[in-house]
JSON list of C-alpha atoms in Angstrom, two decimals:
[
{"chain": "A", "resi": 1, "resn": "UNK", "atom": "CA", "xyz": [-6.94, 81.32, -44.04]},
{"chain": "A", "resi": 2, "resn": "UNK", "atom": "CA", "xyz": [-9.04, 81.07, -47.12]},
{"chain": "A", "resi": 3, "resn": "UNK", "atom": "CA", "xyz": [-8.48, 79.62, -50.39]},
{"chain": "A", "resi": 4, "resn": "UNK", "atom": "CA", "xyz": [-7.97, 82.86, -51.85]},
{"chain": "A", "resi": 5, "resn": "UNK", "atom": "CA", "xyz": [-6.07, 84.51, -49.00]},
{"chain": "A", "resi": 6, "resn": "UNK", "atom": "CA", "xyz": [-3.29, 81.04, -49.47]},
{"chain": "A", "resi": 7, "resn": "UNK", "atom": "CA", "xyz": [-3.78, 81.74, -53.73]},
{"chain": "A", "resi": 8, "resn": "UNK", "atom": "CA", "xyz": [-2.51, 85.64, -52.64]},
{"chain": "A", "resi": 9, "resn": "UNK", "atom": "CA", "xyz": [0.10, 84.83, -50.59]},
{"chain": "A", "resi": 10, "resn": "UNK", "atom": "CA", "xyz": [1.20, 82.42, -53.10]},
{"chain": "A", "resi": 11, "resn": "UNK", "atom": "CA", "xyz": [1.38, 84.50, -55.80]},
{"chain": "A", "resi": 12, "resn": "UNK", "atom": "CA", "xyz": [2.50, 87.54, -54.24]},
{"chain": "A", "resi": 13, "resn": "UNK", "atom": "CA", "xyz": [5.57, 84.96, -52.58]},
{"chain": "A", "resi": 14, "resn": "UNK", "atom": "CA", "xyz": [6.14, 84.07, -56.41]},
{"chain": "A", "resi": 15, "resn": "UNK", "atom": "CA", "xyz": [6.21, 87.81, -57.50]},
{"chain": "A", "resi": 16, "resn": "UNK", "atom": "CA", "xyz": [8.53, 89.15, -55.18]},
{"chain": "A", "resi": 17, "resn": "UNK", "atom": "CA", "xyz": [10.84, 86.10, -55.58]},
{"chain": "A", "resi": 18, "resn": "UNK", "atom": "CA", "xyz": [10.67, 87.12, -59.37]},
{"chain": "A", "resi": 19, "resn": "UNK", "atom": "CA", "xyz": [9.77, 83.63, -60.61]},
{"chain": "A", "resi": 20, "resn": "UNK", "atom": "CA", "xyz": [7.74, 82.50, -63.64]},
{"chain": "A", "resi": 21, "resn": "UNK", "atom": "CA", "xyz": [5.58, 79.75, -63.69]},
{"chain": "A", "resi": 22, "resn": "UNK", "atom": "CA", "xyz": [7.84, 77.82, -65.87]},
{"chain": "A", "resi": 23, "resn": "UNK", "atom": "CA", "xyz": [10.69, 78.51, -63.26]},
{"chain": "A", "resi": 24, "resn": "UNK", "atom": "CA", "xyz": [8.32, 77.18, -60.45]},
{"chain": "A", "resi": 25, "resn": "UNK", "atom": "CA", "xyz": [7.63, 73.83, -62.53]},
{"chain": "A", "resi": 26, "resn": "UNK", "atom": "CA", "xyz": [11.01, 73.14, -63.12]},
{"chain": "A", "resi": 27, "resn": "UNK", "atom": "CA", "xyz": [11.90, 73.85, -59.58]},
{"chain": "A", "resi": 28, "resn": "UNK", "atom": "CA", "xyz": [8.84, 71.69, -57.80]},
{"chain": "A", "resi": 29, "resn": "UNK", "atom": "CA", "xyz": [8.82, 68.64, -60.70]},
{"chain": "A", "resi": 30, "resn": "UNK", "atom": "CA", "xyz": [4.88, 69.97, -61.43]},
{"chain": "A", "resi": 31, "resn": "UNK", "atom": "CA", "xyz": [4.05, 70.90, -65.17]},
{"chain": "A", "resi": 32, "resn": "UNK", "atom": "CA", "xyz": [3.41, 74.70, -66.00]},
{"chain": "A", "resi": 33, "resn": "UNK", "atom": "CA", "xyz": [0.03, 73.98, -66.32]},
{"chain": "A", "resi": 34, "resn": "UNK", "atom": "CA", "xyz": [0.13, 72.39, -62.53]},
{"chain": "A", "resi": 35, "resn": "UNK", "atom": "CA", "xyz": [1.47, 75.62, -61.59]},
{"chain": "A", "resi": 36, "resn": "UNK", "atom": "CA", "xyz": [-1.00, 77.82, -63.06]},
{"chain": "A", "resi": 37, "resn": "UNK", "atom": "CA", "xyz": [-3.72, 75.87, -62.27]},
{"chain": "A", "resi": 38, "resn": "UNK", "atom": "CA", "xyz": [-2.65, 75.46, -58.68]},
{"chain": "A", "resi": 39, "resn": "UNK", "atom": "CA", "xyz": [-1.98, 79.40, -58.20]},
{"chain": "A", "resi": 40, "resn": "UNK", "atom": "CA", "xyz": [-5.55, 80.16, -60.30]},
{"chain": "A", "resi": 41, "resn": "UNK", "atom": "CA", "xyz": [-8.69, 80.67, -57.91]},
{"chain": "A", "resi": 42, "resn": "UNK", "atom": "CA", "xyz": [-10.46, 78.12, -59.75]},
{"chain": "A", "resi": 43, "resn": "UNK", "atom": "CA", "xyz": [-7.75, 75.68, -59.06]},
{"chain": "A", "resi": 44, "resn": "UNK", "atom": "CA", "xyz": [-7.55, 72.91, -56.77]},
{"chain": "A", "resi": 45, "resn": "UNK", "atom": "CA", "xyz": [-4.51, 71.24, -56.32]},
{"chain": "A", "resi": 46, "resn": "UNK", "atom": "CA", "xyz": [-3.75, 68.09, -54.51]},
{"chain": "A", "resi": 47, "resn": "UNK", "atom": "CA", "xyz": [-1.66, 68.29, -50.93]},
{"chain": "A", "resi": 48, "resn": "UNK", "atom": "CA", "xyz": [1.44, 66.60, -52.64]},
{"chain": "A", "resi": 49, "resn": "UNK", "atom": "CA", "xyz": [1.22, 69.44, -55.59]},
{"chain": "A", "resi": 50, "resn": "UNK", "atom": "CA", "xyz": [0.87, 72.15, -53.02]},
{"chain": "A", "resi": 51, "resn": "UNK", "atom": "CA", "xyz": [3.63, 71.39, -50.83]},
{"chain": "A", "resi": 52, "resn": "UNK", "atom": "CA", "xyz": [5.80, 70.80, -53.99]},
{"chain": "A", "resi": 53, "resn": "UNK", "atom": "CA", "xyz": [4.59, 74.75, -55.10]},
{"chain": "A", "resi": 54, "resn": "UNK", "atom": "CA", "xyz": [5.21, 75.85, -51.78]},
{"chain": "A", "resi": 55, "resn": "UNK", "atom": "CA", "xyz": [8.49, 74.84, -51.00]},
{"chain": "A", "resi": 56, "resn": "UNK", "atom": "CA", "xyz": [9.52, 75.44, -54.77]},
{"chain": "A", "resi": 57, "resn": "UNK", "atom": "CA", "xyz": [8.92, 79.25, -54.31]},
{"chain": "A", "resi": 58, "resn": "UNK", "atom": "CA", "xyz": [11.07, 78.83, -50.87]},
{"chain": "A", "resi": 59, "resn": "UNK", "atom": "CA", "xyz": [8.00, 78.98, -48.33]},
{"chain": "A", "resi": 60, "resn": "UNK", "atom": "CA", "xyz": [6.52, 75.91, -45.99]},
{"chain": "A", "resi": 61, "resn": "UNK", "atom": "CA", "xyz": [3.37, 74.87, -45.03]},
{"chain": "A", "resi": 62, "resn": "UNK", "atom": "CA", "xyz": [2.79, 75.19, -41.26]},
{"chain": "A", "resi": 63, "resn": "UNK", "atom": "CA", "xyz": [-0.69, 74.38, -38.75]},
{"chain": "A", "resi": 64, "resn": "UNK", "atom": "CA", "xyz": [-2.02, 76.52, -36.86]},
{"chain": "A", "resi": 65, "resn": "UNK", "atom": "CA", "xyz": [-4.96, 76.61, -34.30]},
{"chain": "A", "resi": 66, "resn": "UNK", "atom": "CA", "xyz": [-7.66, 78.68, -35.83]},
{"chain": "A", "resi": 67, "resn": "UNK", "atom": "CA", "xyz": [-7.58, 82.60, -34.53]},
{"chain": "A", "resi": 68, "resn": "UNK", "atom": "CA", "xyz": [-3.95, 82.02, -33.77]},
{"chain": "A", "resi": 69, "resn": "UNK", "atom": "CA", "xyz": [-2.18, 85.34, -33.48]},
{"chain": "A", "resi": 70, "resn": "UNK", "atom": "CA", "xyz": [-5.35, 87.20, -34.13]},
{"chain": "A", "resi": 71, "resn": "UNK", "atom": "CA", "xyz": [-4.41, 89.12, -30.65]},
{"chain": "A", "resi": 72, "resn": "UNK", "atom": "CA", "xyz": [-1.94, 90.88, -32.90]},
{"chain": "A", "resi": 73, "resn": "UNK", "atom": "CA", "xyz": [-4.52, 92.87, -34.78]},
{"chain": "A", "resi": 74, "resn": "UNK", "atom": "CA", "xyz": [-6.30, 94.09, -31.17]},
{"chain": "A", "resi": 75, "resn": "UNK", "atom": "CA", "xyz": [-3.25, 94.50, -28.61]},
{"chain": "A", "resi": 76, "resn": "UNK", "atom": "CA", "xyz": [-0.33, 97.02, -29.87]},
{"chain": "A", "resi": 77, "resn": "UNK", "atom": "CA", "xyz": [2.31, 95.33, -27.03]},
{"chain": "A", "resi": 78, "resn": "UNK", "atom": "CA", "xyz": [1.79, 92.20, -29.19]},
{"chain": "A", "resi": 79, "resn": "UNK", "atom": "CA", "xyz": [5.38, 90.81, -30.13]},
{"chain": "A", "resi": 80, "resn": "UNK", "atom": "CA", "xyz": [5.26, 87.44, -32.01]},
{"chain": "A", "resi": 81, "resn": "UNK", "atom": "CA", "xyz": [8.02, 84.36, -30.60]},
{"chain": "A", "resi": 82, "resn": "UNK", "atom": "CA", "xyz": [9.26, 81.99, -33.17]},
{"chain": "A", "resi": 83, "resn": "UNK", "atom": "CA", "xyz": [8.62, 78.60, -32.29]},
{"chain": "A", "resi": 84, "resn": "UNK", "atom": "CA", "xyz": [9.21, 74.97, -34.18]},
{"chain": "A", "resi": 85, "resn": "UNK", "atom": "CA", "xyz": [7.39, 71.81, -33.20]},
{"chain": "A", "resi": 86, "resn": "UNK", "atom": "CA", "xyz": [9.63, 69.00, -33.85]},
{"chain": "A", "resi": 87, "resn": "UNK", "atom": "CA", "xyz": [8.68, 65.69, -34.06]},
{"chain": "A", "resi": 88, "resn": "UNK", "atom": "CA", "xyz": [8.96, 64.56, -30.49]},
{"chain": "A", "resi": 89, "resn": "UNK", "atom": "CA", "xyz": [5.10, 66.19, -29.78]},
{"chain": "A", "resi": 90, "resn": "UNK", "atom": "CA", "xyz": [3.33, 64.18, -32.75]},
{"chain": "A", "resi": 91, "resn": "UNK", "atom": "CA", "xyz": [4.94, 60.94, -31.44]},
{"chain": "A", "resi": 92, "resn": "UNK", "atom": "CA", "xyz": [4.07, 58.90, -28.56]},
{"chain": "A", "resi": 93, "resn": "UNK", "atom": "CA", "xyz": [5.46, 59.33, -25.05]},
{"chain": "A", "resi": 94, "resn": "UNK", "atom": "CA", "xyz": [8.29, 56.37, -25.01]},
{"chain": "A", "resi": 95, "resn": "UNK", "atom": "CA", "xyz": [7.77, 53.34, -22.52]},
{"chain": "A", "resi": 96, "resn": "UNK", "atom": "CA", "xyz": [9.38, 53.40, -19.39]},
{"chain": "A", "resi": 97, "resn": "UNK", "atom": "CA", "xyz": [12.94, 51.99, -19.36]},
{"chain": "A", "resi": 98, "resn": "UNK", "atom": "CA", "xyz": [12.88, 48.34, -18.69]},
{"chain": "A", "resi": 99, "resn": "UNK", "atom": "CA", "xyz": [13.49, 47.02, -15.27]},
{"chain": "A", "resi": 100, "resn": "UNK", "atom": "CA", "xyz": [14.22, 43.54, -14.65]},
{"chain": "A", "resi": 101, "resn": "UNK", "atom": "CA", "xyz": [13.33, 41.74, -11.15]},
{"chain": "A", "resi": 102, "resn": "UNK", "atom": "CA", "xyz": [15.07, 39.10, -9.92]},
{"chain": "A", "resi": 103, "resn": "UNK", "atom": "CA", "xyz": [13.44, 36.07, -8.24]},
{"chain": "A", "resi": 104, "resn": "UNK", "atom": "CA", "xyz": [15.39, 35.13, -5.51]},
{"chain": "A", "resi": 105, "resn": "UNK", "atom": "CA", "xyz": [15.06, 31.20, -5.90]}
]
């Protein structure tokens, strides 16, 4: 996704949600001028501002690997599944439980 494609999809999220920019700033703790900035295509928020914009207009900011999904614009049997990675995947695999041997004296 592009700058301007996420800019878009911003503002047309903020649009159909019927919120100003004031609204948005009082929601997300940003000033107006944050806001406007941040949702202007000469803007360039920082990560903390964005994901304070984003979930203030009732969205969330999700990875993706690049050309994900893309097989829904060439195959028409294409249905989408819904999935959520928690936080078990980003952490590390836990230790083994702990086994104690006894030395027989």
């Amino acid at each position: 996704m592009t700058k301007q494609e996420l800019i878009t999809a911003l503002t047309a999220r903020r649009d159909a949600a019927g919120l100003s920019n004031a609204e948005i700033a009082q929601r997300s703790g940003l000033t107006e001028r944050s806001v406007r900035n941040a949702l202007s295509l000469k803007g360039n928020p920082q990560l903390s501002s964005l994901l304070a914009l984003v979930d203030a207009i009732g969205l969330e900011l999700q990875l993706a690997p690049k050309g994900f999904g893309e097989s829904a614009a060439t195959d028409p049997d294409y249905r989408p599944v819904a999935t959520r990675v928690g936080h078990a995947v980003a952490q590390a695999p836990s230790p083994p439980p702990y086994t104690s041997k006894r030395r027989s004296p």
